[in-house]
Short mmCIF file of C-alpha atoms and ligand atoms in Angstrom, two decimals:
data_model
loop_
_atom_site.label_atom_id
_atom_site.label_comp_id
_atom_site.label_asym_id
_atom_site.label_seq_id
_atom_site.Cartn_x
_atom_site.Cartn_y
_atom_site.Cartn_z
CA UNK A 1 97.95 -58.03 4.56
CA UNK A 2 94.60 -57.51 6.19
CA UNK A 3 94.27 -60.33 8.69
CA UNK A 4 90.61 -59.86 9.56
CA UNK A 5 88.92 -63.24 9.52
CA UNK A 6 85.92 -63.04 7.20
CA UNK A 7 83.02 -64.97 8.69
CA UNK A 8 80.55 -63.48 6.27
CA UNK A 9 77.97 -64.92 3.94
CA UNK A 10 80.19 -63.53 1.18
CA UNK A 11 82.71 -62.47 0.30
CA UNK A 12 84.58 -65.37 1.85
CA UNK A 13 88.29 -66.00 2.30
CA UNK A 14 89.96 -66.76 -1.03
CA UNK A 15 92.70 -69.41 -1.03
CA UNK A 16 96.22 -68.23 -2.03
CA UNK A 17 96.12 -70.68 -4.96
CA UNK A 18 93.08 -68.89 -6.35
CA UNK A 19 94.60 -65.43 -5.83
CA UNK A 20 97.77 -66.58 -7.57
CA UNK A 21 95.78 -67.92 -10.51
CA UNK A 22 94.67 -64.37 -11.22
CA UNK A 23 98.28 -63.29 -11.43
CA UNK A 24 98.59 -64.47 -15.05
CA UNK A 25 98.76 -62.56 -18.29
CA UNK A 26 95.47 -61.11 -19.44
CA UNK A 27 95.01 -62.81 -22.81
CA UNK A 28 92.82 -61.98 -25.76
CA UNK A 29 89.32 -63.10 -24.85
CA UNK A 30 88.74 -64.23 -28.45
CA UNK A 31 91.85 -66.43 -28.48
CA UNK A 32 92.09 -70.21 -28.34
CA UNK A 33 93.85 -69.93 -24.98
CA UNK A 34 90.88 -68.15 -23.45
CA UNK A 35 88.46 -70.47 -25.25
CA UNK A 36 90.04 -73.41 -23.53
CA UNK A 37 89.88 -71.96 -20.02
CA UNK A 38 86.30 -70.76 -20.61
CA UNK A 39 85.21 -74.23 -21.76
CA UNK A 40 86.89 -75.90 -18.81
CA UNK A 41 85.40 -73.43 -16.34
CA UNK A 42 81.90 -73.86 -17.76
CA UNK A 43 82.31 -77.64 -17.61
CA UNK A 44 83.52 -77.49 -14.01
CA UNK A 45 80.47 -75.32 -13.25
CA UNK A 46 78.16 -78.00 -14.69
CA UNK A 47 79.90 -80.61 -12.53
CA UNK A 48 79.38 -78.47 -9.46
CA UNK A 49 75.72 -77.88 -10.37
CA UNK A 50 75.50 -81.66 -10.96
CA UNK A 51 73.91 -81.26 -14.37
CA UNK A 52 74.36 -82.61 -17.88
CA UNK A 53 73.20 -79.21 -19.18
CA UNK A 54 75.60 -76.49 -20.24
CA UNK A 55 76.56 -73.80 -17.76
CA UNK A 56 77.67 -70.25 -18.46
CA UNK A 57 79.83 -67.99 -16.37
CA UNK A 58 78.79 -64.35 -16.43
CA UNK A 59 80.89 -61.34 -15.53
CA UNK A 60 78.73 -59.78 -12.85
CA UNK A 61 77.77 -60.56 -9.25
CA UNK A 62 75.19 -63.18 -8.27
CA UNK A 63 72.34 -60.78 -8.92
CA UNK A 64 73.24 -60.65 -12.62
CA UNK A 65 72.55 -64.37 -12.89
CA UNK A 66 69.24 -63.94 -11.03
CA UNK A 67 68.27 -61.27 -13.56
CA UNK A 68 69.38 -63.48 -16.46
CA UNK A 69 67.30 -66.36 -15.08
CA UNK A 70 64.05 -64.41 -15.09
CA UNK A 71 64.50 -62.00 -17.97
CA UNK A 72 65.39 -64.76 -20.44
CA UNK A 73 62.63 -67.21 -19.57
CA UNK A 74 59.56 -65.07 -18.91
CA UNK A 75 57.95 -62.35 -21.02
CA UNK A 76 56.74 -59.07 -19.59
CA UNK A 77 53.12 -59.50 -18.55
CA UNK A 78 53.47 -63.22 -17.82
CA UNK A 79 53.03 -64.52 -14.31
CA UNK A 80 55.76 -65.75 -11.94
CA UNK A 81 55.35 -67.08 -8.42
CA UNK A 82 58.05 -65.77 -6.08
CA UNK A 83 58.66 -67.56 -2.79
CA UNK A 84 59.65 -64.75 -0.42
CA UNK A 85 60.98 -65.50 3.05
CA UNK A 86 63.73 -62.91 3.23
CA UNK A 87 65.76 -60.28 1.47
CA UNK A 88 66.87 -62.40 -1.48
CA UNK A 89 63.42 -63.85 -2.15
CA UNK A 90 62.27 -60.26 -2.25
CA UNK A 91 65.08 -59.38 -4.67
CA UNK A 92 63.96 -62.05 -7.15
CA UNK A 93 60.45 -60.56 -7.06
CA UNK A 94 61.78 -57.02 -7.59
CA UNK A 95 63.85 -58.19 -10.56
CA UNK A 96 60.68 -59.64 -12.07
CA UNK A 97 58.87 -56.35 -11.51
CA UNK A 98 61.73 -54.41 -13.11
CA UNK A 99 61.15 -56.52 -16.25
CA UNK A 100 57.39 -55.96 -16.24
CA UNK A 101 56.69 -59.52 -15.14
CA UNK A 102 53.40 -60.12 -13.29
CA UNK A 103 54.81 -61.24 -9.94
CA UNK A 104 52.80 -63.15 -7.38
CA UNK A 105 54.28 -63.38 -3.91
CA UNK A 106 54.07 -66.48 -1.76
CA UNK A 107 55.08 -64.95 1.56
CA UNK A 108 56.86 -67.16 4.06
CA UNK A 109 57.51 -66.03 7.64
CA UNK A 110 61.15 -64.93 7.87
CA UNK A 111 63.14 -67.59 9.70
CA UNK A 112 60.98 -70.46 8.42
CA UNK A 113 60.97 -72.49 5.20
CA UNK A 114 58.26 -72.79 2.57
CA UNK A 115 56.04 -75.87 2.62
CA UNK A 116 56.12 -77.52 -0.83
CA UNK A 117 52.40 -78.31 -0.47
CA UNK A 118 51.60 -74.60 -0.44
CA UNK A 119 53.46 -74.24 -3.73
CA UNK A 120 51.38 -77.08 -5.25
CA UNK A 121 48.14 -75.48 -4.02
CA UNK A 122 49.10 -72.11 -5.45
CA UNK A 123 50.01 -73.64 -8.81
CA UNK A 124 46.70 -75.54 -8.87
CA UNK A 125 44.82 -72.30 -8.36
CA UNK A 126 46.87 -70.32 -10.89
CA UNK A 127 47.41 -72.30 -14.07
CA UNK A 128 48.89 -69.28 -15.83
CA UNK A 129 52.06 -69.27 -13.69
CA UNK A 130 55.03 -69.66 -16.05
CA UNK A 131 57.80 -70.07 -13.48
CA UNK A 132 58.51 -70.10 -9.77
CA UNK A 133 61.56 -68.63 -8.05
CA UNK A 134 63.01 -70.18 -4.92
CA UNK A 135 66.00 -69.12 -2.85
CA UNK A 136 67.71 -72.32 -1.75
CA UNK A 137 69.63 -70.71 1.08
CA UNK A 138 67.93 -67.50 2.28
CA UNK A 139 71.11 -65.79 3.42
CA UNK A 140 69.26 -63.00 5.24
CA UNK A 141 67.56 -65.39 7.67
CA UNK A 142 69.79 -68.48 7.67
CA UNK A 143 67.11 -70.81 6.34
CA UNK A 144 67.47 -73.60 3.76
CA UNK A 145 64.45 -74.32 1.57
CA UNK A 146 63.59 -77.97 0.76
CA UNK A 147 64.58 -77.72 -2.90
CA UNK A 148 64.57 -81.49 -3.46
CA UNK A 149 60.97 -81.81 -2.22
CA UNK A 150 59.88 -78.72 -4.15
CA UNK A 151 61.47 -80.34 -7.22
CA UNK A 152 59.22 -83.39 -6.77
CA UNK A 153 56.17 -81.12 -6.67
CA UNK A 154 57.35 -79.19 -9.74
CA UNK A 155 57.49 -82.40 -11.83
CA UNK A 156 53.67 -82.23 -11.92
CA UNK A 157 53.58 -78.75 -13.46
CA UNK A 158 54.78 -77.08 -16.65
CA UNK A 159 56.00 -73.98 -14.80
CA UNK A 160 59.77 -73.61 -14.81
CA UNK A 161 61.60 -74.27 -11.58
CA UNK A 162 64.13 -71.45 -11.01
CA UNK A 163 66.47 -71.75 -8.04
CA UNK A 164 69.00 -69.34 -6.56
CA UNK A 165 71.88 -71.32 -5.08
CA UNK A 166 74.17 -68.31 -4.70
CA UNK A 167 74.93 -69.00 -1.05
CA UNK A 168 74.60 -72.79 -1.13
CA UNK A 169 76.30 -74.26 -4.20
CA UNK A 170 79.52 -75.91 -3.05
CA UNK A 171 78.31 -75.79 0.57
CA UNK A 172 74.96 -77.54 0.64
CA UNK A 173 73.44 -80.37 -1.35
CA UNK A 174 72.44 -79.16 -4.82
CA UNK A 175 71.78 -81.67 -7.61
CA UNK A 176 70.25 -79.74 -10.49
CA UNK A 177 69.29 -82.75 -12.64
CA UNK A 178 68.05 -84.95 -9.82
CA UNK A 179 65.96 -82.15 -8.30
CA UNK A 180 64.54 -81.22 -11.72
CA UNK A 181 65.74 -77.62 -11.53
CA UNK A 182 65.22 -75.78 -14.84
CA UNK A 183 67.31 -72.72 -14.16
CA UNK A 184 69.95 -72.60 -11.45
CA UNK A 185 72.14 -69.62 -10.60
CA UNK A 186 75.10 -69.01 -8.34
CA UNK A 187 77.83 -66.50 -7.50
CA UNK A 188 81.59 -66.64 -7.10
CA UNK A 189 82.15 -65.12 -3.65
CA UNK A 190 80.20 -67.44 -1.35
CA UNK A 191 80.72 -71.20 -0.96
CA UNK A 192 82.79 -71.38 -4.15
CA UNK A 193 85.34 -69.16 -2.37
CA UNK A 194 86.42 -67.18 -5.43
CA UNK A 195 86.66 -63.38 -5.47
CA UNK A 196 83.44 -61.40 -6.06
CA UNK A 197 82.50 -60.45 -9.60
CA UNK A 198 81.39 -63.62 -11.34
CA UNK A 199 78.14 -65.53 -11.52
CA UNK A 200 76.99 -68.67 -13.29
CA UNK A 201 73.76 -70.00 -14.74
CA UNK A 202 72.60 -73.30 -16.15
CA UNK A 203 69.38 -73.93 -18.11
CA UNK A 204 67.47 -77.14 -18.90
CA UNK A 205 66.06 -78.02 -22.35
CA UNK A 206 62.61 -76.94 -21.14
CA UNK A 207 64.05 -73.62 -20.03
CA UNK A 208 65.75 -73.09 -23.41
CA UNK A 209 62.41 -73.80 -25.16
CA UNK A 210 60.87 -71.02 -23.12
CA UNK A 211 63.88 -68.75 -23.88
CA UNK A 212 63.15 -69.11 -27.61
CA UNK A 213 59.70 -67.64 -27.08
CA UNK A 214 60.82 -64.66 -25.05
CA UNK A 215 61.20 -61.33 -26.78
CA UNK A 216 63.83 -60.39 -24.25
CA UNK A 217 64.33 -56.80 -23.30
CA UNK A 218 67.64 -57.81 -21.81
CA UNK A 219 70.80 -57.02 -23.76
CA UNK A 220 73.94 -57.70 -21.71
CA UNK A 221 72.42 -60.82 -20.17
CA UNK A 222 70.75 -62.20 -23.31
CA UNK A 223 71.44 -65.92 -22.89
CA UNK A 224 70.87 -66.60 -26.61
CA UNK A 225 73.98 -64.51 -27.26
CA UNK A 226 76.00 -66.46 -24.67
CA UNK A 227 74.95 -69.72 -26.29
CA UNK A 228 75.78 -68.46 -29.77
CA UNK A 229 79.25 -67.27 -28.75
CA UNK A 230 80.21 -70.33 -26.74
CA UNK A 231 79.47 -72.42 -29.85
CA UNK A 232 82.00 -70.44 -31.91
CA UNK A 233 85.57 -71.57 -32.60
CA UNK A 234 87.25 -70.74 -30.29
CA UNK A 235 84.50 -70.66 -27.64
CA UNK A 236 83.94 -67.17 -26.24
CA UNK A 237 81.54 -64.82 -24.53
CA UNK A 238 79.55 -62.11 -26.37
CA UNK A 239 81.27 -59.22 -24.55
CA UNK A 240 84.66 -58.95 -22.85
CA UNK A 241 84.62 -61.18 -19.77
CA UNK A 242 86.82 -60.67 -16.73
CA UNK A 243 89.72 -62.80 -17.93
CA UNK A 244 91.41 -62.63 -14.52
CA UNK A 245 88.31 -63.75 -12.67
CA UNK A 246 87.88 -66.61 -15.10
CA UNK A 247 91.30 -67.88 -13.98
CA UNK A 248 90.16 -67.52 -10.38
CA UNK A 249 86.86 -69.35 -10.92
CA UNK A 250 88.67 -72.11 -12.77
CA UNK A 251 91.09 -72.61 -9.89
CA UNK A 252 88.39 -72.37 -7.20
CA UNK A 253 86.28 -75.00 -9.01
CA UNK A 254 89.33 -77.26 -9.37
CA UNK A 255 89.83 -77.05 -5.60
CA UNK A 256 86.19 -78.11 -5.13
CA UNK A 257 86.72 -81.03 -7.49
CA UNK A 258 89.85 -82.06 -5.57
CA UNK A 259 88.12 -81.87 -2.20
CA UNK A 260 85.08 -83.69 -3.62
CA UNK A 261 81.65 -82.10 -3.64
CA UNK A 262 80.22 -84.57 -1.15
CA UNK A 263 83.10 -84.10 1.30
CA UNK A 264 82.82 -80.36 0.97
CA UNK A 265 79.08 -80.34 1.62
CA UNK A 266 79.59 -82.61 4.65
CA UNK A 267 82.27 -80.19 5.93
CA UNK A 268 79.79 -77.31 5.68
CA UNK A 269 77.06 -79.27 7.47
CA UNK A 270 79.52 -80.10 10.22
CA UNK A 271 80.44 -76.42 10.59
CA UNK A 272 76.76 -75.49 10.74
CA UNK A 273 75.99 -78.07 13.43
CA UNK A 274 79.03 -77.06 15.45
CA UNK A 275 78.05 -73.39 15.16
CA UNK A 276 74.48 -74.01 16.31
CA UNK A 277 75.77 -75.93 19.35
CA UNK A 278 78.32 -73.24 20.19
CA UNK A 279 75.68 -70.50 19.89
CA UNK A 280 73.54 -72.35 22.41
CA UNK A 281 76.53 -73.03 24.69
CA UNK A 282 77.01 -69.25 24.90
CA UNK A 283 73.38 -68.90 25.96
CA UNK A 284 72.43 -67.22 22.69
CA UNK A 285 69.30 -67.91 20.68
CA UNK A 286 69.02 -68.92 17.04
CA UNK A 287 66.91 -66.76 14.75
CA UNK A 288 65.93 -69.44 12.24
CA UNK A 289 63.81 -72.48 12.92
CA UNK A 290 66.49 -75.03 13.79
CA UNK A 291 64.88 -77.78 11.69
CA UNK A 292 65.52 -75.80 8.53
CA UNK A 293 68.62 -73.87 9.53
CA UNK A 294 71.21 -73.27 6.85
CA UNK A 295 74.37 -75.29 6.21
CA UNK A 296 76.31 -72.14 5.33
CA UNK A 297 75.13 -69.28 7.55
CA UNK A 298 73.85 -69.19 11.13
CA UNK A 299 71.61 -66.30 12.17
CA UNK A 300 71.64 -65.46 15.88
CA UNK A 301 69.43 -63.12 17.91
CA UNK A 302 71.35 -60.15 19.28
CA UNK A 303 71.44 -60.37 23.10
CA UNK A 304 69.18 -57.80 24.70
CA UNK A 305 70.72 -54.43 25.53
CA UNK A 306 73.61 -54.78 23.08
CA UNK A 307 73.76 -52.79 19.88
CA UNK A 308 75.00 -54.06 16.55
CA UNK A 309 77.81 -51.47 16.61
CA UNK A 310 78.97 -52.57 20.05
CA UNK A 311 78.84 -56.26 19.22
CA UNK A 312 80.16 -56.50 15.68
CA UNK A 313 82.38 -53.48 16.20
CA UNK A 314 84.15 -55.28 19.04
CA UNK A 315 84.50 -58.64 17.29
CA UNK A 316 86.03 -56.82 14.33
CA UNK A 317 88.16 -54.08 15.93
CA UNK A 318 89.32 -55.89 19.04
CA UNK A 319 89.35 -59.52 17.96
CA UNK A 320 89.74 -59.37 14.17
CA UNK A 321 86.61 -61.32 13.27
CA UNK A 322 84.15 -59.87 10.78
CA UNK A 323 80.56 -61.02 11.28
CA UNK A 324 77.49 -59.97 9.28
CA UNK A 325 74.61 -57.94 10.66
CA UNK A 326 70.90 -58.23 10.00
CA UNK A 327 69.17 -56.78 6.94
CA UNK A 328 66.00 -54.66 6.82
CA UNK A 329 63.83 -55.07 9.91
CA UNK A 330 66.39 -57.54 11.29
CA UNK A 331 69.09 -54.84 11.38
CA UNK A 332 70.37 -54.67 14.95
CA UNK A 333 68.20 -57.62 15.95
CA UNK A 334 70.38 -60.43 14.66
CA UNK A 335 73.93 -61.13 13.64
CA UNK A 336 74.99 -63.77 11.15
CA UNK A 337 77.98 -66.07 11.12
CA UNK A 338 78.94 -67.10 7.60
CA UNK A 339 80.60 -70.50 7.60
CA UNK A 340 81.01 -71.00 3.91
CA UNK A 341 83.98 -71.73 1.71
CA UNK A 342 87.30 -72.42 3.40
CA UNK A 343 85.91 -72.98 6.89
CA UNK A 344 86.75 -75.55 9.54
CA UNK A 345 87.37 -75.87 13.25
CA UNK A 346 90.21 -73.32 13.22
CA UNK A 347 88.07 -70.48 11.95
CA UNK A 348 85.14 -71.48 14.16
CA UNK A 349 87.33 -71.70 17.29
CA UNK A 350 88.63 -68.17 16.70
CA UNK A 351 85.14 -66.89 15.88
CA UNK A 352 83.53 -68.31 19.00
CA UNK A 353 86.42 -67.14 21.16
CA UNK A 354 85.85 -63.64 19.79
CA UNK A 355 82.09 -63.83 20.37
CA UNK A 356 82.61 -65.09 23.96
CA UNK A 357 85.13 -62.40 24.82
CA UNK A 358 82.98 -59.71 23.23
CA UNK A 359 79.91 -60.73 25.21
CA UNK A 360 81.91 -60.82 28.44
CA UNK A 361 83.40 -57.42 27.65
CA UNK A 362 79.90 -56.04 27.13
CA UNK A 363 78.96 -57.32 30.59
CA UNK A 364 76.85 -60.26 29.52
CA UNK A 365 76.78 -62.90 32.24
CA UNK A 366 78.42 -65.70 30.28
CA UNK A 367 81.35 -68.11 30.41
CA UNK A 368 83.41 -66.56 27.58
CA UNK A 369 85.06 -69.88 26.75
CA UNK A 370 81.84 -71.89 26.48
CA UNK A 371 81.59 -71.44 22.71
CA UNK A 372 85.17 -72.55 22.05
CA UNK A 373 84.73 -75.50 24.41
CA UNK A 374 81.68 -76.52 22.43
CA UNK A 375 83.57 -76.23 19.12
CA UNK A 376 86.40 -78.44 20.43
CA UNK A 377 83.80 -81.02 21.57
CA UNK A 378 82.17 -80.96 18.13
CA UNK A 379 85.45 -81.54 16.32
CA UNK A 380 87.08 -83.96 18.77
C1 LIG B 1 74.78 -63.02 -2.06
C2 LIG B 1 73.50 -63.52 -2.62
C3 LIG B 1 73.03 -63.13 -3.88
C4 LIG B 1 73.76 -62.25 -4.83
O1 LIG B 1 74.30 -61.12 -4.34
P1 LIG B 1 75.42 -60.33 -5.16
O2 LIG B 1 75.79 -59.27 -4.19
O3 LIG B 1 74.79 -59.84 -6.39
O4 LIG B 1 76.51 -61.31 -5.45
C5 LIG B 1 71.86 -63.68 -4.34
N1 LIG B 1 71.18 -64.57 -3.63
C6 LIG B 1 71.59 -64.98 -2.42
C7 LIG B 1 70.80 -66.00 -1.69
C8 LIG B 1 72.77 -64.47 -1.87
O5 LIG B 1 73.18 -64.89 -0.67
#
């Protein structure tokens, strides 16, 4: 077995229990047996989203749920406000454009979080905005947006509140009903710690009302079809789902339920705080504004004079730790430590040992054990 430690913002390490769950007979997806596991998985999803609304698993990666969120709730030609502070914010805007939606960008400096007041001002000036898209955890920069505060602002407007929690659900605090989120999406391979290939979406009553009025040009991701099929006896999906991944999602969500959502979120926050301290102990600099830094991924500036290949190549090849690089203009300028899913002091100790040894090996003047020492202090 490949024993590289994945410290990525997805895919994350999948527990043996979840892998074993996939090792079951592939049943008829229109059978009662599948109907039962689908219903349970969707219900566990709603619990994890903390919503009374129905949730739907989709066979597809996180981006499929982002596309479903926009394409089902907004007509071509209608206006959407996209909060863009990184790669994934940008993706939501591009999805809108692909569907002929009139996108308006609210640009946020990469590494910082949006101010909810700016959203209110923009909505005041543009009464025709039908929805806003927010990335809760901007994985490309390691920034968490204040989705609870934005939710308070959104209560004063009719525009739908669409939130991407792909890299935060199960790792940071997400309460769909309390925050007033209308459409929330997530993916399997991040904090939920299931294999890649599944996504999930939940929609409020207000969102469904808007869905009814959309002449959707979306076929595979037509949410009306998902709703119609889940209401059948037995419950099912419109097209053949990944039966094996449904088993995996079911098991991964059961693990989350057993750990307790609150405990799990606290564990992620602890890992984030410990990582930030260890980064500093190694004399490295954070990329994101520390006040808004993510609970699930820490972005770090690449030390001067070291290339991405040298740094991440060494942590991977020599020390067996896989870190993520930067995207777009941040390529080569930052590296990212994903601490999502099944992460605790063990994984962080190994990771920071690898980072320390790599830096020392690349002739950086550093105490190579300073990061590990900091992790042990954090978890003592
Ligand atoms: C990973 C991720 C996605 C989805 O990416 P897929 O590769 O389609 O699973 C979307 N949004 C955010 C914030 C992500 O981190």
